[in-house]
Amino acid sequence: MSTPLRRRSNNNNNNSLNGNHTNGNGTNLMEIKKTNGIANGDGGKNKAPCMTWTARDVAYVARHHWIPCLFAVGVLFFTGVEYTLQMVPPSSQPFDIGFVATRSLHRVLANSPDLNTVLAALNTVFVAMQTTYIVWAWLMEGRPRPTISACFMFTCRGLLGYSTQLPLPQEFLGSGVDFPVGNVSFFLFYSGHVAGSMIASLDMRRMQRFRLAMVFDILNVLQSIRLLGTRGHYTIDLAVGLGAGILFDSLAGKYEEMTKRHSLTNGFSLVSKDDSLVN
């Protein structure tokens, strides 16, 4: 059960923030409040909820709803940061905290080209694993949701990546065996590596393939660290890629539900006749 946004009194006669309640005699408490308001000369207008809060109510919210309270503190903190942070001048490279955190890894890879090549090849193998699973789910298992998610995701990535083209970091360590293979140009924003892996991982969880999903998540974290170390992506690319995977997986699920409701009986289906669109 969800925790109410306000503490309840011991006699359970206090009304919550939402909804109407009755007292022990079955009388609607909201009607009582309105009547009392008219009697008190305020024209029947109730006080704003915050005007009725006590110190115990505030303590209750802080104790039982600490997650939104923590985010509220974050809003205040970053509001201060936004008003005091000095912007990076146009002549400088973008500041990236992920690049700062992976300086030592970048030095190792810069001094060991062979190691960089091996890690790049492993990354390409991981991308092939993602692609194989996503296509397999559709063609062999009759579940097109991961494929639809990937199509949505990569199309949106192409539009955004072309609309605002971020500069390639000066310290970028490329490799001919990295994906995209051959050191060809690619969109930085957002990370298709991370988003594709997230789409596959979410589908694995729906199918209760939890161990395989955990393997993909671990590999996703490792590839993210490598991408920061090689300066192949900015931190924001990876963070948005994670969110994009979740978003487009959800949109693909809604698309499946919509097509299931409105599909024609004799029309062509992306799934096998024995399988349901929604898992």
mmCIF file of C-alpha atoms in Angstrom:
data_model
loop_
_atom_site.group_PDB
_atom_site.id
_atom_site.type_symbol
_atom_site.label_atom_id
_atom_site.label_comp_id
_atom_site.label_asym_id
_atom_site.label_seq_id
_atom_site.Cartn_x
_atom_site.Cartn_y
_atom_site.Cartn_z
ATOM 1 C CA MET A 1 0.000 0.000 0.000
ATOM 2 C CA SER A 2 1.173 3.519 -0.720
ATOM 3 C CA THR A 3 1.973 5.786 2.184
ATOM 4 C CA PRO A 4 -0.401 8.748 2.544
ATOM 5 C CA LEU A 5 1.094 12.191 2.114
ATOM 6 C CA ARG A 6 -0.037 13.169 5.569
ATOM 7 C CA ARG A 7 -0.094 11.381 8.885
ATOM 8 C CA ARG A 8 -3.360 9.985 10.147
ATOM 9 C CA SER A 9 -4.633 10.841 13.603
ATOM 10 C CA ASN A 10 -5.194 8.110 16.160
ATOM 11 C CA ASN A 11 -8.984 8.274 15.879
ATOM 12 C CA ASN A 12 -8.791 8.129 12.060
ATOM 13 C CA ASN A 13 -11.115 11.128 11.781
ATOM 14 C CA ASN A 14 -8.658 13.394 9.988
ATOM 15 C CA ASN A 15 -9.304 13.790 6.304
ATOM 16 C CA SER A 16 -6.487 12.969 3.885
ATOM 17 C CA LEU A 17 -5.191 15.326 1.240
ATOM 18 C CA ASN A 18 -7.460 13.819 -1.358
ATOM 19 C CA GLY A 19 -10.996 12.486 -1.311
ATOM 20 C CA ASN A 20 -13.977 12.803 1.012
ATOM 21 C CA HIS A 21 -14.290 10.940 4.292
ATOM 22 C CA THR A 22 -17.038 10.406 6.820
ATOM 23 C CA ASN A 23 -17.013 10.443 10.581
ATOM 24 C CA GLY A 24 -18.338 7.688 12.789
ATOM 25 C CA ASN A 25 -21.940 8.809 12.205
ATOM 26 C CA GLY A 26 -21.595 8.682 8.431
ATOM 27 C CA THR A 27 -21.518 12.466 8.035
ATOM 28 C CA ASN A 28 -19.369 13.747 5.193
ATOM 29 C CA LEU A 29 -16.450 15.625 6.726
ATOM 30 C CA MET A 30 -15.982 17.779 3.620
ATOM 31 C CA GLU A 31 -19.546 19.021 4.018
ATOM 32 C CA ILE A 32 -18.839 19.774 7.687
ATOM 33 C CA LYS A 33 -15.763 21.786 6.693
ATOM 34 C CA LYS A 34 -17.746 23.750 4.121
ATOM 35 C CA THR A 35 -20.509 24.461 6.653
ATOM 36 C CA ASN A 36 -18.012 25.545 9.263
ATOM 37 C CA GLY A 37 -16.338 27.766 6.703
ATOM 38 C CA ILE A 38 -19.569 29.589 6.002
ATOM 39 C CA ALA A 39 -20.251 29.926 9.735
ATOM 40 C CA ASN A 40 -16.796 31.377 10.254
ATOM 41 C CA GLY A 41 -17.403 33.994 7.605
ATOM 42 C CA ASP A 42 -14.865 32.886 5.026
ATOM 43 C CA GLY A 43 -17.496 32.363 2.366
ATOM 44 C CA GLY A 44 -17.130 28.591 2.444
ATOM 45 C CA LYS A 45 -13.593 28.702 1.158
ATOM 46 C CA ASN A 46 -11.375 26.076 2.714
ATOM 47 C CA LYS A 47 -7.853 26.755 3.795
ATOM 48 C CA ALA A 48 -5.067 25.604 1.528
ATOM 49 C CA PRO A 49 -3.788 22.186 2.623
ATOM 50 C CA CYS A 50 -0.377 23.584 3.529
ATOM 51 C CA MET A 51 -2.012 26.021 5.973
ATOM 52 C CA THR A 52 -3.272 23.128 8.091
ATOM 53 C CA TRP A 53 0.035 21.280 8.335
ATOM 54 C CA THR A 54 1.785 20.937 11.663
ATOM 55 C CA ALA A 55 5.393 20.174 12.527
ATOM 56 C CA ARG A 56 4.404 16.538 13.044
ATOM 57 C CA ASP A 57 2.967 16.433 9.528
ATOM 58 C CA VAL A 58 6.224 17.752 8.078
ATOM 59 C CA ALA A 59 8.213 15.176 10.049
ATOM 60 C CA TYR A 60 5.852 12.453 8.824
ATOM 61 C CA VAL A 61 6.387 13.403 5.184
ATOM 62 C CA ALA A 62 10.164 13.570 5.621
ATOM 63 C CA ARG A 63 10.193 10.119 7.221
ATOM 64 C CA HIS A 64 7.788 8.262 4.925
ATOM 65 C CA HIS A 65 8.389 10.143 1.653
ATOM 66 C CA TRP A 66 12.127 10.700 1.845
ATOM 67 C CA ILE A 67 12.733 9.948 -1.852
ATOM 68 C CA PRO A 68 10.763 12.942 -3.244
ATOM 69 C CA CYS A 69 12.141 15.008 -0.362
ATOM 70 C CA LEU A 70 15.652 14.066 -1.457
ATOM 71 C CA PHE A 71 14.882 15.124 -5.012
ATOM 72 C CA ALA A 72 13.427 18.378 -3.713
ATOM 73 C CA VAL A 73 16.740 19.059 -1.974
ATOM 74 C CA GLY A 74 18.447 18.256 -5.277
ATOM 75 C CA VAL A 75 16.332 20.882 -7.025
ATOM 76 C CA LEU A 76 17.432 23.511 -4.514
ATOM 77 C CA PHE A 77 21.084 22.440 -4.714
ATOM 78 C CA PHE A 78 21.317 22.462 -8.507
ATOM 79 C CA THR A 79 19.405 25.726 -8.688
ATOM 80 C CA GLY A 80 22.286 27.212 -6.707
ATOM 81 C CA VAL A 81 24.815 25.468 -8.947
ATOM 82 C CA GLU A 82 23.131 26.822 -12.080
ATOM 83 C CA TYR A 83 23.340 30.403 -10.817
ATOM 84 C CA THR A 84 26.984 30.163 -9.706
ATOM 85 C CA LEU A 85 28.644 27.832 -12.242
ATOM 86 C CA GLN A 86 30.982 29.459 -14.723
ATOM 87 C CA MET A 87 30.191 28.361 -18.276
ATOM 88 C CA VAL A 88 32.813 26.622 -20.410
ATOM 89 C CA PRO A 89 34.164 29.139 -22.966
ATOM 90 C CA PRO A 90 33.604 28.393 -26.679
ATOM 91 C CA SER A 91 37.340 27.937 -27.257
ATOM 92 C CA SER A 92 37.558 25.055 -24.757
ATOM 93 C CA GLN A 93 36.545 21.421 -24.963
ATOM 94 C CA PRO A 94 33.279 20.494 -23.221
ATOM 95 C CA PHE A 95 33.624 19.595 -19.556
ATOM 96 C CA ASP A 96 32.643 15.991 -18.846
ATOM 97 C CA ILE A 97 32.794 14.476 -15.375
ATOM 98 C CA GLY A 98 32.996 10.988 -16.887
ATOM 99 C CA PHE A 99 36.180 11.994 -18.709
ATOM 100 C CA VAL A 100 37.628 13.224 -15.427
ATOM 101 C CA ALA A 101 36.758 9.961 -13.682
ATOM 102 C CA THR A 102 38.380 7.841 -16.436
ATOM 103 C CA ARG A 103 41.626 9.764 -16.904
ATOM 104 C CA SER A 104 43.744 6.847 -15.708
ATOM 105 C CA LEU A 105 41.952 4.421 -18.051
ATOM 106 C CA HIS A 106 42.425 6.842 -20.933
ATOM 107 C CA ARG A 107 46.178 6.995 -20.268
ATOM 108 C CA VAL A 108 46.399 3.197 -20.186
ATOM 109 C CA LEU A 109 44.532 2.827 -23.476
ATOM 110 C CA ALA A 110 46.516 5.641 -25.101
ATOM 111 C CA ASN A 111 49.780 3.893 -24.162
ATOM 112 C CA SER A 112 48.497 0.416 -25.125
ATOM 113 C CA PRO A 113 47.003 0.490 -28.651
ATOM 114 C CA ASP A 114 46.728 -3.314 -28.700
ATOM 115 C CA LEU A 115 44.624 -3.329 -25.532
ATOM 116 C CA ASN A 116 42.418 -0.616 -26.998
ATOM 117 C CA THR A 117 41.935 -2.740 -30.118
ATOM 118 C CA VAL A 118 41.008 -5.818 -28.094
ATOM 119 C CA LEU A 119 38.453 -3.906 -26.021
ATOM 120 C CA ALA A 120 37.039 -2.302 -29.160
ATOM 121 C CA ALA A 121 36.634 -5.749 -30.741
ATOM 122 C CA LEU A 122 34.873 -7.036 -27.618
ATOM 123 C CA ASN A 123 32.565 -4.053 -27.771
ATOM 124 C CA THR A 124 31.688 -4.874 -31.366
ATOM 125 C CA VAL A 125 30.969 -8.466 -30.327
ATOM 126 C CA PHE A 126 28.623 -7.163 -27.624
ATOM 127 C CA VAL A 127 26.789 -5.015 -30.159
ATOM 128 C CA ALA A 128 26.413 -8.111 -32.352
ATOM 129 C CA MET A 129 24.991 -9.970 -29.342
ATOM 130 C CA GLN A 130 22.397 -7.243 -28.788
ATOM 131 C CA THR A 131 21.398 -7.222 -32.437
ATOM 132 C CA THR A 132 21.180 -11.004 -32.620
ATOM 133 C CA TYR A 133 18.945 -11.216 -29.574
ATOM 134 C CA ILE A 134 16.633 -8.408 -30.724
ATOM 135 C CA VAL A 135 16.179 -9.889 -34.218
ATOM 136 C CA TRP A 136 15.920 -13.452 -32.832
ATOM 137 C CA ALA A 137 13.094 -12.413 -30.514
ATOM 138 C CA TRP A 138 11.050 -11.343 -33.540
ATOM 139 C CA LEU A 139 11.956 -13.890 -36.228
ATOM 140 C CA MET A 140 12.339 -17.012 -34.075
ATOM 141 C CA GLU A 141 10.107 -16.319 -31.049
ATOM 142 C CA GLY A 142 7.439 -14.179 -32.705
ATOM 143 C CA ARG A 143 7.905 -11.225 -30.325
ATOM 144 C CA PRO A 144 8.553 -8.040 -32.313
ATOM 145 C CA ARG A 145 8.598 -5.631 -29.351
ATOM 146 C CA PRO A 146 12.426 -5.448 -29.020
ATOM 147 C CA THR A 147 12.777 -4.948 -32.788
ATOM 148 C CA ILE A 148 10.127 -2.230 -32.812
ATOM 149 C CA SER A 149 11.870 -0.581 -29.855
ATOM 150 C CA ALA A 150 15.209 -0.636 -31.649
ATOM 151 C CA CYS A 151 13.703 0.833 -34.834
ATOM 152 C CA PHE A 152 12.078 3.645 -32.864
ATOM 153 C CA MET A 153 15.240 4.260 -30.873
ATOM 154 C CA PHE A 154 17.772 4.356 -33.718
ATOM 155 C CA THR A 155 15.552 6.534 -35.903
ATOM 156 C CA CYS A 156 15.135 9.059 -33.089
ATOM 157 C CA ARG A 157 18.872 8.876 -32.380
ATOM 158 C CA GLY A 158 19.614 9.692 -36.005
ATOM 159 C CA LEU A 159 17.293 12.696 -35.964
ATOM 160 C CA LEU A 160 18.705 14.093 -32.736
ATOM 161 C CA GLY A 161 22.303 13.284 -33.619
ATOM 162 C CA TYR A 162 22.030 15.093 -36.923
ATOM 163 C CA SER A 163 20.087 18.035 -35.486
ATOM 164 C CA THR A 164 22.795 18.941 -32.971
ATOM 165 C CA GLN A 165 26.185 17.526 -33.922
ATOM 166 C CA LEU A 166 28.513 17.442 -30.947
ATOM 167 C CA PRO A 167 32.276 17.870 -31.535
ATOM 168 C CA LEU A 168 34.370 14.714 -31.372
ATOM 169 C CA PRO A 169 36.591 14.915 -28.248
ATOM 170 C CA GLN A 170 40.203 15.802 -29.017
ATOM 171 C CA GLU A 171 41.415 12.796 -26.986
ATOM 172 C CA PHE A 172 39.264 10.276 -28.874
ATOM 173 C CA LEU A 173 40.958 6.880 -29.219
ATOM 174 C CA GLY A 174 39.519 5.169 -32.277
ATOM 175 C CA SER A 175 39.978 1.638 -33.559
ATOM 176 C CA GLY A 176 39.272 0.047 -36.898
ATOM 177 C CA VAL A 177 37.490 -2.881 -35.213
ATOM 178 C CA ASP A 178 35.231 -0.750 -33.026
ATOM 179 C CA PHE A 179 31.540 -0.382 -33.849
ATOM 180 C CA PRO A 180 30.796 1.251 -36.239
ATOM 181 C CA VAL A 181 33.587 -0.768 -37.814
ATOM 182 C CA GLY A 182 36.203 1.145 -39.783
ATOM 183 C CA ASN A 183 36.327 4.387 -37.775
ATOM 184 C CA VAL A 184 33.509 5.818 -39.864
ATOM 185 C CA SER A 185 31.621 8.854 -38.645
ATOM 186 C CA PHE A 186 28.891 8.321 -36.077
ATOM 187 C CA PHE A 187 26.391 10.258 -34.017
ATOM 188 C CA LEU A 188 27.536 10.990 -30.486
ATOM 189 C CA PHE A 189 24.151 11.836 -29.015
ATOM 190 C CA TYR A 190 22.784 9.580 -27.698
ATOM 191 C CA SER A 191 24.491 6.233 -27.138
ATOM 192 C CA GLY A 192 22.987 3.514 -29.284
ATOM 193 C CA HIS A 193 25.276 1.023 -27.525
ATOM 194 C CA VAL A 194 23.640 1.660 -24.159
ATOM 195 C CA ALA A 195 20.095 2.017 -25.486
ATOM 196 C CA GLY A 196 20.255 -1.194 -27.516
ATOM 197 C CA SER A 197 21.614 -3.145 -24.578
ATOM 198 C CA MET A 198 18.863 -1.749 -22.353
ATOM 199 C CA ILE A 199 16.157 -2.780 -24.824
ATOM 200 C CA ALA A 200 17.505 -6.337 -24.893
ATOM 201 C CA SER A 201 17.853 -6.467 -21.102
ATOM 202 C CA LEU A 202 14.270 -5.312 -20.519
ATOM 203 C CA ASP A 203 12.945 -7.966 -22.892
ATOM 204 C CA MET A 204 14.993 -10.624 -21.102
ATOM 205 C CA ARG A 205 13.398 -9.641 -17.823
ATOM 206 C CA ARG A 206 9.915 -9.876 -19.321
ATOM 207 C CA MET A 207 10.784 -13.382 -20.433
ATOM 208 C CA GLN A 208 12.225 -14.142 -16.947
ATOM 209 C CA ARG A 209 15.732 -14.589 -18.323
ATOM 210 C CA PHE A 210 17.117 -12.792 -15.318
ATOM 211 C CA ARG A 211 20.662 -14.184 -15.380
ATOM 212 C CA LEU A 212 21.108 -13.302 -19.031
ATOM 213 C CA ALA A 213 19.711 -9.831 -18.340
ATOM 214 C CA MET A 214 22.220 -9.398 -15.506
ATOM 215 C CA VAL A 215 25.052 -10.383 -17.846
ATOM 216 C CA PHE A 216 23.913 -7.784 -20.363
ATOM 217 C CA ASP A 217 23.638 -5.122 -17.666
ATOM 218 C CA ILE A 218 27.180 -5.830 -16.440
ATOM 219 C CA LEU A 219 28.535 -5.729 -19.990
ATOM 220 C CA ASN A 220 26.615 -2.499 -20.549
ATOM 221 C CA VAL A 221 28.317 -0.888 -17.555
ATOM 222 C CA LEU A 222 31.731 -2.103 -18.699
ATOM 223 C CA GLN A 223 31.229 -0.845 -22.240
ATOM 224 C CA SER A 224 30.089 2.531 -20.855
ATOM 225 C CA ILE A 225 33.306 2.837 -18.863
ATOM 226 C CA ARG A 226 35.325 1.905 -21.946
ATOM 227 C CA LEU A 227 33.457 4.457 -24.069
ATOM 228 C CA LEU A 228 34.272 7.162 -21.530
ATOM 229 C CA GLY A 229 37.877 6.013 -21.351
ATOM 230 C CA THR A 230 38.276 6.153 -25.127
ATOM 231 C CA ARG A 231 36.293 9.411 -25.278
ATOM 232 C CA GLY A 232 33.893 7.690 -27.677
ATOM 233 C CA HIS A 233 30.877 9.166 -25.871
ATOM 234 C CA TYR A 234 30.125 11.969 -23.465
ATOM 235 C CA THR A 235 28.510 11.097 -20.149
ATOM 236 C CA ILE A 236 25.252 12.712 -21.233
ATOM 237 C CA ASP A 237 25.147 10.390 -24.260
ATOM 238 C CA LEU A 238 25.266 7.345 -22.001
ATOM 239 C CA ALA A 239 22.710 8.667 -19.497
ATOM 240 C CA VAL A 240 20.204 9.589 -22.216
ATOM 241 C CA GLY A 241 20.871 6.287 -23.985
ATOM 242 C CA LEU A 242 19.799 4.464 -20.833
ATOM 243 C CA GLY A 243 16.602 6.495 -20.644
ATOM 244 C CA ALA A 244 15.985 6.089 -24.374
ATOM 245 C CA GLY A 245 16.110 2.310 -24.084
ATOM 246 C CA ILE A 246 13.466 2.378 -21.345
ATOM 247 C CA LEU A 247 11.338 4.967 -23.146
ATOM 248 C CA PHE A 248 11.232 3.260 -26.530
ATOM 249 C CA ASP A 249 10.650 -0.154 -24.991
ATOM 250 C CA SER A 250 7.586 1.350 -23.292
ATOM 251 C CA LEU A 251 6.423 3.022 -26.509
ATOM 252 C CA ALA A 252 6.811 -0.244 -28.414
ATOM 253 C CA GLY A 253 4.665 -1.954 -25.794
ATOM 254 C CA LYS A 254 1.960 0.684 -26.216
ATOM 255 C CA TYR A 255 2.199 0.295 -29.986
ATOM 256 C CA GLU A 256 1.676 -3.460 -29.662
ATOM 257 C CA GLU A 257 -1.353 -2.942 -27.449
ATOM 258 C CA MET A 258 -2.794 -0.492 -29.961
ATOM 259 C CA THR A 259 -2.250 -2.782 -32.941
ATOM 260 C CA LYS A 260 -3.660 -5.726 -31.022
ATOM 261 C CA ARG A 261 -6.896 -3.818 -30.366
ATOM 262 C CA HIS A 262 -7.238 -2.580 -33.946
ATOM 263 C CA SER A 263 -5.657 -5.379 -35.978
ATOM 264 C CA LEU A 264 -7.591 -6.959 -38.817
ATOM 265 C CA THR A 265 -8.397 -10.633 -38.408
ATOM 266 C CA ASN A 266 -7.025 -11.625 -41.808
ATOM 267 C CA GLY A 267 -4.244 -9.046 -41.966
ATOM 268 C CA PHE A 268 -0.512 -9.662 -41.878
ATOM 269 C CA SER A 269 0.872 -9.979 -38.362
ATOM 270 C CA LEU A 270 4.404 -9.371 -37.142
ATOM 271 C CA VAL A 271 4.024 -12.173 -34.602
ATOM 272 C CA SER A 272 3.302 -15.846 -34.861
ATOM 273 C CA LYS A 273 -0.325 -16.870 -34.472
ATOM 274 C CA ASP A 274 0.477 -18.823 -31.309
ATOM 275 C CA ASP A 275 2.067 -15.947 -29.447
ATOM 276 C CA SER A 276 0.569 -12.887 -27.835
ATOM 277 C CA LEU A 277 1.813 -9.436 -28.690
ATOM 278 C CA VAL A 278 1.975 -8.348 -25.097
ATOM 279 C CA ASN A 279 4.054 -10.269 -22.596
#
